[in-house]
Structures are given as structure tokens and as C-alpha cells.
């Protein structure tokens, strides 16, 4: 079984600054995907960024990037130039490849971007 | 991209009545649908997994007779909360694997249903 841990229940950042959200996971799988999902006040889950475990290069999507440390089982999300619209719950999630379909979520981090 | 349409977005019902929540995959075939429950400021808790044409698989602690799941077609899965009580009030979300282009697409989520039982 997999576990995903987000150690920061709440964080805040000033608009235009950079913030990093932490995520660690535990698994015996060697091949998997990791995701960050955003849940704004509308509560619609939105995929922010994904990382394939066999790729060493960290994924980047515009202002969002990850620091993937496979040996340490760490997958942090960096948000650059934070915007008010980034205010949301952020969930880290784990999906094993070809070992069932179940997505395992972390407990979430509530991010508040302050003007 | 893969879209899951969930209805209703919110519903208020009287204690003892039943409520049906529908999730439709609009542009892909969802052979599997996951149903989650989310309490305020908490993560998503998996309730059950439905597979088209077969019985749903429920997570431990979830009452099968209270939360009836039907997945009769490749585009529709329903969750019926039977004999609802105030403690069933919650936010319910469905999700389907967006497997069209591989597991790297992750899941696509419905917009959720806020259920309030009075």
C-alpha cells in the first residue's frame, strides 16, 4: 500500500512571491506517476502538474515546477510569481503504473495568496 | 480532454429520503468510476470503485446498502444515498481514469455534489 504525506496543512504567500509545498510518499513500487492537483473554492479538482517516476528531469508547467527526489521519495511543488488565483487546496497524489488504478491522495495543503 | 459531468451540483433533502447523484463521461468511455467523499478542509476519501457491468467495490467502513452504486453503461455511473441522514451531509466527487492517452493523464474529476440532509 502507498501513503502520501503533506506536512503543511496551511501556508500563505505574498502575491508575486514564490512558495514551495512539500509532499513525501512511501511505496514499494518502482514505476509510478505523481501528480499535484489544485482544488479552488469552486471545489473542482484541476490537474496542475504530473511527473513520471522514471524520468529524472523535473516537470515544469509555466509557473509551476516540481522537485522530484526519487531516492528520498519527495515530490515538492514550487509556485513562482504567485497569483491570487492560486489560492486553493493543493493535493499531492500517487498512481502506480500497471498495478491497479487507485490514486492515493495526501491530506492537502491550503494555500492562501495574499495581495 | 476527458470530461466528467456531475449532477446535481448541490441538493438539499429531508432526512429519510434518497438522493441520486449522476456522473457522465462526455467524450470518453469510463469503464471505471471512483466515488469520493470529502469533508470540509480535508482530503478526498475513496468510498467505492464502480466498474461497468459489474458490482461496485466498497472501501472498508462504507455501507453498501446506504450508498448504492450503479454503473450500467460506459458513460454513466450513479451514486444513490438511501435513507439519508444529517451525518450523510458532505461533498461527493466522482472521478474516472483519463486513460485515453495513458495513465500519465491521471484522473478527470466531476465538479462535485454538495449534499445537505435536513
GROMACS .gro file of N, CA and C in nm, chain A residues 10 33 35 37 39 41-47 50 52 89 91 95-103 105-108 110, chain B residues 4 32 34 36 38-44 46 49 59 91 93 97 99 102-112 114:
model
  180
   10UNK      N    1  -0.143   2.427   0.618
   10UNK     CA    2  -0.175   2.560   0.566
   10UNK      C    3  -0.047   2.637   0.539
   33UNK      N    4   0.339   0.732  -1.128
   33UNK     CA    5   0.320   0.873  -1.159
   33UNK      C    6   0.292   0.947  -1.028
   35UNK      N    7   0.132   1.333  -0.904
   35UNK     CA    8   0.052   1.446  -0.951
   35UNK      C    9   0.036   1.550  -0.841
   37UNK      N   10  -0.268   1.820  -0.768
   37UNK     CA   11  -0.399   1.869  -0.806
   37UNK      C   12  -0.431   1.993  -0.723
   39UNK      N   13  -0.748   2.238  -0.587
   39UNK     CA   14  -0.892   2.245  -0.565
   39UNK      C   15  -0.924   2.386  -0.515
   41UNK      N   16  -1.177   2.731  -0.449
   41UNK     CA   17  -1.304   2.739  -0.375
   41UNK      C   18  -1.423   2.677  -0.447
   42UNK      N   19  -1.418   2.671  -0.579
   42UNK     CA   20  -1.526   2.607  -0.655
   42UNK      C   21  -1.530   2.457  -0.630
   43UNK      N   22  -1.421   2.403  -0.577
   43UNK     CA   23  -1.404   2.261  -0.542
   43UNK      C   24  -1.386   2.168  -0.662
   44UNK      N   25  -1.369   2.226  -0.780
   44UNK     CA   26  -1.337   2.144  -0.897
   44UNK      C   27  -1.191   2.106  -0.889
   45UNK      N   28  -1.162   1.978  -0.899
   45UNK     CA   29  -1.024   1.931  -0.896
   45UNK      C   30  -0.958   1.956  -1.031
   46UNK      N   31  -0.842   2.019  -1.027
   46UNK     CA   32  -0.772   2.057  -1.150
   46UNK      C   33  -0.630   2.002  -1.145
   47UNK      N   34  -0.590   1.934  -1.250
   47UNK     CA   35  -0.453   1.883  -1.257
   47UNK      C   36  -0.356   1.998  -1.280
   50UNK      N   37   0.226   1.686  -1.354
   50UNK     CA   38   0.249   1.543  -1.336
   50UNK      C   39   0.396   1.511  -1.356
   52UNK      N   40   0.654   1.160  -1.415
   52UNK     CA   41   0.673   1.016  -1.430
   52UNK      C   42   0.798   0.977  -1.353
   89UNK      N   43  -0.678   2.461  -0.223
   89UNK     CA   44  -0.621   2.341  -0.160
   89UNK      C   45  -0.537   2.271  -0.266
   91UNK      N   46  -0.338   1.912  -0.352
   91UNK     CA   47  -0.324   1.773  -0.314
   91UNK      C   48  -0.214   1.706  -0.397
   95UNK      N   49   0.013   0.742  -0.821
   95UNK     CA   50  -0.056   0.641  -0.902
   95UNK      C   51   0.046   0.540  -0.951
   96UNK      N   52   0.035   0.414  -0.908
   96UNK     CA   53   0.129   0.313  -0.957
   96UNK      C   54   0.098   0.279  -1.102
   97UNK      N   55   0.199   0.250  -1.178
   97UNK     CA   56   0.179   0.215  -1.319
   97UNK      C   57   0.153   0.066  -1.329
   98UNK      N   58   0.042   0.033  -1.394
   98UNK     CA   59   0.007  -0.106  -1.420
   98UNK      C   60  -0.001  -0.190  -1.294
   99UNK      N   61  -0.045  -0.129  -1.189
   99UNK     CA   62  -0.063  -0.201  -1.062
   99UNK      C   63  -0.190  -0.151  -0.995
  100UNK      N   64  -0.298  -0.153  -1.072
  100UNK     CA   65  -0.423  -0.102  -1.019
  100UNK      C   66  -0.443   0.043  -1.057
  101UNK      N   67  -0.567   0.088  -1.046
  101UNK     CA   68  -0.599   0.223  -1.091
  101UNK      C   69  -0.610   0.324  -0.980
  102UNK      N   70  -0.589   0.284  -0.858
  102UNK     CA   71  -0.626   0.370  -0.749
  102UNK      C   72  -0.526   0.481  -0.723
  103UNK      N   73  -0.579   0.601  -0.719
  103UNK     CA   74  -0.500   0.721  -0.691
  103UNK      C   75  -0.498   0.740  -0.539
  105UNK      N   76  -0.420   0.998  -0.235
  105UNK     CA   77  -0.403   1.141  -0.211
  105UNK      C   78  -0.334   1.167  -0.078
  106UNK      N   79  -0.262   1.279  -0.074
  106UNK     CA   80  -0.214   1.331   0.053
  106UNK      C   81  -0.327   1.407   0.121
  107UNK      N   82  -0.300   1.455   0.241
  107UNK     CA   83  -0.402   1.523   0.319
  107UNK      C   84  -0.433   1.665   0.273
  108UNK      N   85  -0.349   1.718   0.186
  108UNK     CA   86  -0.376   1.850   0.131
  108UNK      C   87  -0.304   1.962   0.204
  110UNK      N   88  -0.353   2.384   0.235
  110UNK     CA   89  -0.435   2.500   0.200
  110UNK      C   90  -0.343   2.619   0.179
  119UNK      N   91  -1.585   1.476  -1.720
  119UNK     CA   92  -1.690   1.407  -1.645
  119UNK      C   93  -1.788   1.512  -1.596
  147UNK      N   94  -1.433   0.255  -1.555
  147UNK     CA   95  -1.419   0.261  -1.410
  147UNK      C   96  -1.453   0.401  -1.362
  149UNK      N   97  -1.458   0.623  -0.986
  149UNK     CA   98  -1.429   0.626  -0.843
  149UNK      C   99  -1.519   0.729  -0.776
  151UNK      N  100  -1.577   0.953  -0.432
  151UNK     CA  101  -1.510   1.005  -0.314
  151UNK      C  102  -1.608   1.087  -0.229
  153UNK      N  103  -1.577   1.402   0.061
  153UNK     CA  104  -1.482   1.499   0.113
  153UNK      C  105  -1.549   1.585   0.220
  154UNK      N  106  -1.492   1.584   0.339
  154UNK     CA  107  -1.538   1.670   0.447
  154UNK      C  108  -1.462   1.803   0.437
  155UNK      N  109  -1.519   1.908   0.495
  155UNK     CA  110  -1.456   2.041   0.485
  155UNK      C  111  -1.310   2.039   0.528
  156UNK      N  112  -1.228   2.100   0.447
  156UNK     CA  113  -1.085   2.117   0.474
  156UNK      C  114  -1.011   1.985   0.488
  157UNK      N  115  -1.066   1.880   0.432
  157UNK     CA  116  -1.000   1.751   0.438
  157UNK      C  117  -0.976   1.697   0.297
  158UNK      N  118  -0.903   1.587   0.292
  158UNK     CA  119  -0.871   1.526   0.164
  158UNK      C  120  -0.989   1.442   0.114
  159UNK      N  121  -0.973   1.390  -0.004
  159UNK     CA  122  -1.077   1.304  -0.062
  159UNK      C  123  -1.063   1.163  -0.003
  161UNK      N  124  -1.180   0.782  -0.055
  161UNK     CA  125  -1.239   0.691  -0.152
  161UNK      C  126  -1.348   0.609  -0.084
  164UNK      N  127  -1.541   0.191  -0.581
  164UNK     CA  128  -1.500   0.187  -0.721
  164UNK      C  129  -1.606   0.113  -0.799
  174UNK      N  130  -1.499   0.047  -0.014
  174UNK     CA  131  -1.389   0.055   0.083
  174UNK      C  132  -1.440   0.014   0.221
  206UNK      N  133  -1.961   1.649   0.074
  206UNK     CA  134  -1.932   1.679  -0.066
  206UNK      C  135  -1.890   1.548  -0.132
  208UNK      N  136  -1.765   1.347  -0.481
  208UNK     CA  137  -1.697   1.371  -0.609
  208UNK      C  138  -1.677   1.238  -0.680
  212UNK      N  139  -1.054   0.746  -1.461
  212UNK     CA  140  -0.920   0.750  -1.521
  212UNK      C  141  -0.928   0.804  -1.662
  214UNK      N  142  -0.765   0.751  -1.929
  214UNK     CA  143  -0.665   0.659  -1.980
  214UNK      C  144  -0.642   0.666  -2.130
  217UNK      N  145  -0.299   0.716  -2.187
  217UNK     CA  146  -0.208   0.654  -2.092
  217UNK      C  147  -0.230   0.705  -1.951
  218UNK      N  148  -0.178   0.633  -1.855
  218UNK     CA  149  -0.203   0.666  -1.715
  218UNK      C  150  -0.145   0.801  -1.676
  219UNK      N  151  -0.055   0.852  -1.751
  219UNK     CA  152   0.003   0.982  -1.718
  219UNK      C  153  -0.096   1.095  -1.721
  220UNK      N  154  -0.211   1.072  -1.781
  220UNK     CA  155  -0.315   1.175  -1.781
  220UNK      C  156  -0.389   1.181  -1.650
  221UNK      N  157  -0.363   1.083  -1.566
  221UNK     CA  158  -0.426   1.085  -1.435
  221UNK      C  159  -0.575   1.066  -1.442
  222UNK      N  160  -0.643   1.131  -1.355
  222UNK     CA  161  -0.787   1.121  -1.344
  222UNK      C  162  -0.853   1.252  -1.386
  223UNK      N  163  -0.976   1.240  -1.433
  223UNK     CA  164  -1.057   1.358  -1.454
  223UNK      C  165  -1.171   1.353  -1.352
  224UNK      N  166  -1.204   1.466  -1.296
  224UNK     CA  167  -1.299   1.472  -1.185
  224UNK      C  168  -1.427   1.543  -1.224
  225UNK      N  169  -1.537   1.495  -1.166
  225UNK     CA  170  -1.661   1.570  -1.176
  225UNK      C  171  -1.651   1.694  -1.089
  226UNK      N  172  -1.746   1.782  -1.103
  226UNK     CA  173  -1.743   1.910  -1.031
  226UNK      C  174  -1.793   1.898  -0.887
  227UNK      N  175  -1.841   1.779  -0.851
  227UNK     CA  176  -1.881   1.755  -0.714
  227UNK      C  177  -2.027   1.786  -0.686
  229UNK      N  178  -2.269   1.884  -0.351
  229UNK     CA  179  -2.282   1.916  -0.208
  229UNK      C  180  -2.420   1.869  -0.161
   0.00000   0.00000   0.00000
